[in-house]
Amino acid sequence: MKRILASMIALGAGAAIGLGAVGASAQTPKSGGILNFVVPSNPPSYDAHQETTFGVIHPLAPVYSLLIKVNPDDPQSSDFICDLCVGGVPEPTENGTVYTFKIRTGVKFHDGTPLSSADVKASWDKIIFPPAGVPSSRKAFYTMVDSIEAPDAETVIFKLKYPSPAFKPALGDPFAWIYSKKDLDEHGYGWHKANINGSGPFIFVTHEAGSSIEGKKNPNYYVEGRPYLDGYKAIIAPKMSLRLQAIRADQAAIEFRGFPPKARDDLVKALGDKITVQESNWNCGNMVVFNTKMPPFDDARVRRALTLAVDRWGGSEYLSKIAIVKTPGGVVFPGHELAATKEELESLAGFWPDIKASRAEAKRLLKEAGHENLTFDLHNRAVDQPYKIVGTWLIDQWKQIGVKVTQKAVPTAQWYDKYRKTRDYQVGLDAGCQSVVNPTVDVSKVLCGSTNNYTQCENKEVQDLYDKMNKEGDKAKVRKMMRRFEKIVMDEEAYVGPALWWYKINPHRSYVKGWKIAPSHYLNQQLDNVWLDK
């Protein structure tokens, strides 16, 4: 078992396994047809600058453009290509502090408004320098940015405070949709939460709440010959059984998020060569979050006890057979050079190799804190895979130390509301899902003070380490700082308790061509390169 787990942790971000006829077809792409796909969640809003869920990316990313994006022909790599910029992604000048982009000409938003560098600047200003009260979920990714300039209609310049290897990957964030400056100026920064106007390969048609979102081909798309599809229909189906039935009955061709192992096996058994499966490690992991402003979870001893009670090594063996989770790990994507080794993990609370000793320490801490008979509600998302399954597993783990927990699973919008607005939860299950594998900014999810960190923790050392890692070019030094960062967040203060990293399994109808799996369910979702071999 130890050898198996060590092999799992050694898998890098680029690991991809295929079953059936996997890979891009050598055939000439065909034009036409509607791609039907299933989505397990409704979008909380239409504004990707605010949201963090696939529920907005999958049905609406095809409508929007990006400045740069991961290479759709090799999404497992760290290769980026221009979307709205011209030529290749530029290298920095002035000692790594200036990035100059030339913007395509002749591009129009779907309402007919011409797109220029002013729109790119306005969009990135909203992401990096949002006005007070305007949410920007990934603002912390760009602490190295000093200013953005648009000296002419075809040029955008990003000036950094200091050189940072994390900047270019952060710039390829798939949530960084380019909005019209005209829309922002005339309608305000909240307009995109309920309105859509992009410049991408598809034009938004309709959203039937709780049912579907549809888009049609943009005849004026700036990439010649694209998109191949006439349109797409995102069918909203929260229940996995309905999504599986849709693919099995060919009412839908794919789900871009991922299915558990048994669902994959059942589809392959039923459909044979009519189904293709792509698999990959997943830059996404569940984590337990503690509301540090609500007693008794304001006590580090209580938080640490609850993470010590969880057997992540044994859970990996069991849960990987029934859910889309697999690898034990810390705050960095397993397999990355900055990730903790198995030996380093075993020194952290919740990863001790002796679960009996770990749980004995958990009981001691609860007794010392005066909470031997602790009871609480687990705030969770009403999505089976993997939230509710992982939640059920955690409740059983905590039961082993005498803690009684009730799972309260709610729809996505309500799940976010307790984290973002009311903050009246005790303990919750969150997901640290990132897109491009970029650890020194990805860990901003667990950074105290970050807008998408819901623990309300406060820790100056954690902030200082984060700032230093983003400025340091020596990877050995960054790795050492990352271990200290991880020790504070997961062990000493236990603001969060990582559960397991996910594993992405995408069975799809074999007539779907051109789409390649990425290490994230957010990447490669514009669909302009997808075609149907029918």
Coordinates of C-alpha atoms in Angstrom, one line a residue, residues 12-205:
G12 CA 3.0 14.9 -11.9
A13 CA 0.5 17.5 -13.2
G14 CA 1.0 16.2 -16.7
A15 CA -0.2 12.7 -16.1
A16 CA -2.9 11.6 -18.4
I17 CA -4.3 8.1 -18.9
G18 CA -6.6 7.1 -21.7
L19 CA -8.9 4.1 -22.2
G20 CA -10.4 3.4 -25.6
A21 CA -9.6 5.6 -28.5
V22 CA -8.0 8.6 -26.8
G23 CA -6.2 11.4 -28.4
A24 CA -6.8 14.0 -31.1
S25 CA -8.1 12.5 -34.3
A26 CA -5.8 12.8 -37.4
Q27 CA -9.0 13.3 -39.5
T28 CA -9.9 16.6 -41.0
P29 CA -12.3 18.4 -38.6
K30 CA -15.9 18.5 -39.8
S31 CA -18.1 21.6 -39.4
G32 CA -21.6 21.6 -38.0
G33 CA -23.7 20.1 -35.3
I34 CA -24.7 20.9 -31.8
L35 CA -22.6 19.7 -28.9
N36 CA -24.8 18.7 -26.0
F37 CA -23.0 18.4 -22.6
V38 CA -24.1 18.0 -19.0
V39 CA -23.2 20.3 -16.1
P40 CA -23.8 19.3 -12.5
S41 CA -24.4 22.9 -11.2
N42 CA -26.2 26.1 -12.0
P43 CA -24.0 29.3 -12.3
P44 CA -24.3 31.4 -9.1
S45 CA -23.9 34.4 -11.4
Y46 CA -22.5 35.1 -14.9
D47 CA -19.5 37.1 -13.6
A48 CA -16.3 34.9 -13.8
H49 CA -14.2 37.6 -12.1
Q50 CA -16.3 36.9 -9.0
E51 CA -17.1 33.2 -9.3
T52 CA -14.8 30.2 -8.5
T53 CA -17.0 27.4 -9.8
F54 CA -17.1 25.3 -13.0
G55 CA -20.8 26.1 -13.0
V56 CA -20.1 29.4 -14.7
I57 CA -17.0 28.2 -16.7
H58 CA -18.5 25.2 -18.5
P59 CA -21.7 26.8 -20.0
L60 CA -20.3 30.3 -20.5
A61 CA -16.5 30.2 -21.2
P62 CA -17.3 29.5 -25.0
V63 CA -18.8 33.0 -25.1
Y64 CA -15.8 34.9 -23.9
S65 CA -12.2 35.6 -24.9
L66 CA -9.0 35.7 -22.9
L67 CA -5.8 37.5 -23.3
I68 CA -3.7 34.3 -23.2
K69 CA -4.8 30.7 -22.6
V70 CA -3.3 27.3 -22.1
N71 CA -2.5 25.5 -25.4
P72 CA -5.7 23.6 -26.2
D73 CA -3.6 21.0 -28.2
D74 CA -1.5 20.3 -25.1
P75 CA -3.4 21.4 -22.0
Q76 CA -1.4 19.2 -19.7
S77 CA 1.6 21.3 -20.3
S78 CA 2.6 24.8 -19.1
D79 CA 2.5 26.1 -22.7
F80 CA 0.5 29.2 -23.2
I81 CA -0.7 30.8 -26.5
C82 CA -2.2 34.1 -27.4
D83 CA -6.0 34.4 -27.6
L84 CA -6.6 38.1 -28.0
C85 CA -3.0 39.0 -28.2
V86 CA -0.9 38.7 -31.4
G87 CA 1.8 36.2 -32.1
G88 CA 3.5 34.4 -29.2
V89 CA 3.1 35.2 -25.6
P90 CA 5.8 37.9 -25.0
E91 CA 8.9 37.5 -22.8
P92 CA 9.3 40.2 -20.2
T93 CA 11.7 43.1 -20.5
E94 CA 13.3 45.5 -18.0
N95 CA 14.7 42.8 -15.8
G96 CA 11.5 40.7 -15.9
T97 CA 9.2 43.5 -14.8
V98 CA 7.4 44.6 -18.0
Y99 CA 5.2 42.5 -20.3
T100 CA 4.0 44.2 -23.5
F101 CA 1.1 42.6 -25.5
K102 CA -0.1 43.5 -28.9
I103 CA -3.9 43.1 -29.3
R104 CA -5.7 41.7 -32.3
T105 CA -7.5 44.2 -34.5
G106 CA -10.9 43.7 -36.0
V107 CA -12.3 41.9 -33.0
K108 CA -15.9 42.8 -32.0
F109 CA -18.0 42.0 -29.0
H110 CA -21.2 40.2 -29.7
D111 CA -23.2 43.5 -29.5
G112 CA -21.1 44.9 -32.3
T113 CA -18.8 47.0 -30.2
P114 CA -15.1 47.0 -31.4
L115 CA -12.6 45.4 -29.0
S116 CA -9.4 47.3 -28.2
S117 CA -6.6 47.4 -25.6
A118 CA -8.9 49.6 -23.5
D119 CA -11.3 46.7 -22.9
V120 CA -8.4 44.4 -22.0
K121 CA -7.0 47.0 -19.5
A122 CA -10.5 47.7 -18.0
S123 CA -11.1 43.9 -17.5
W124 CA -7.7 43.3 -15.9
D125 CA -8.1 46.4 -13.7
K126 CA -11.4 45.0 -12.4
I127 CA -9.6 41.7 -11.6
I128 CA -6.4 43.1 -10.1
F129 CA -7.5 46.5 -8.7
P130 CA -11.2 46.2 -8.0
P131 CA -13.0 49.2 -6.4
A132 CA -14.1 48.8 -2.8
G133 CA -17.0 46.4 -2.6
V134 CA -16.4 44.7 -6.0
P135 CA -15.5 41.0 -5.5
S136 CA -12.5 39.6 -7.3
S137 CA -11.8 36.0 -6.3
R138 CA -8.3 35.9 -7.7
K139 CA -7.0 39.3 -6.8
A140 CA -4.3 37.7 -4.6
F141 CA -2.8 36.0 -7.7
Y142 CA -1.5 39.4 -8.9
T143 CA 0.2 41.0 -5.9
M144 CA 3.3 41.5 -8.1
V145 CA 1.4 43.8 -10.5
D146 CA 2.1 47.5 -10.1
S147 CA 0.1 48.9 -13.0
I148 CA -1.6 48.3 -16.4
E149 CA -1.3 50.7 -19.2
A150 CA -3.0 50.9 -22.7
P151 CA -0.9 53.5 -24.5
D152 CA -2.7 52.9 -27.8
A153 CA -5.6 50.8 -29.1
E154 CA -3.4 47.8 -29.9
T155 CA -1.0 47.7 -26.9
V156 CA -1.4 46.6 -23.3
I157 CA 1.5 46.8 -20.8
F158 CA 1.7 45.1 -17.4
K159 CA 4.3 46.6 -15.1
L160 CA 5.4 44.5 -12.2
K161 CA 6.7 45.6 -8.8
Y162 CA 9.3 42.8 -9.0
P163 CA 10.1 39.8 -11.3
S164 CA 7.8 36.9 -10.6
P165 CA 7.8 33.5 -12.3
A166 CA 4.2 33.1 -11.1
F167 CA 2.9 36.0 -13.3
K168 CA 2.6 34.4 -16.7
P169 CA 0.7 31.3 -15.5
A170 CA -1.6 33.6 -13.5
L171 CA -2.2 35.6 -16.6
G172 CA -3.6 32.5 -18.3
D173 CA -6.3 32.1 -15.7
P174 CA -9.5 30.9 -17.5
F175 CA -11.8 33.1 -15.4
A176 CA -10.1 36.2 -16.7
W177 CA -12.7 37.0 -19.3
I178 CA -12.4 40.1 -21.3
Y179 CA -15.4 42.4 -20.8
S180 CA -16.3 45.5 -22.8
K181 CA -15.1 48.7 -21.2
K182 CA -18.3 50.3 -22.5
D183 CA -20.4 47.8 -20.5
L184 CA -18.4 48.5 -17.3
D185 CA -18.6 52.2 -17.7
E186 CA -22.3 52.5 -18.6
H187 CA -23.7 49.7 -16.5
G188 CA -21.3 49.3 -13.6
Y189 CA -19.1 46.6 -12.2
G190 CA -22.1 44.4 -11.1
W191 CA -23.7 44.3 -14.6
H192 CA -21.9 41.1 -15.7
K193 CA -23.4 39.1 -12.8
A194 CA -26.7 39.0 -14.7
N195 CA -25.7 40.0 -18.3
I196 CA -23.5 38.5 -21.0
N197 CA -21.6 40.2 -23.8
G198 CA -18.4 38.4 -24.9
S199 CA -16.2 38.2 -28.0
G200 CA -15.6 34.5 -28.0
P201 CA -16.3 31.7 -30.5
F202 CA -20.0 31.4 -29.5
I203 CA -22.8 33.9 -28.9
F204 CA -25.0 33.5 -25.9
V205 CA -28.6 32.5 -26.8

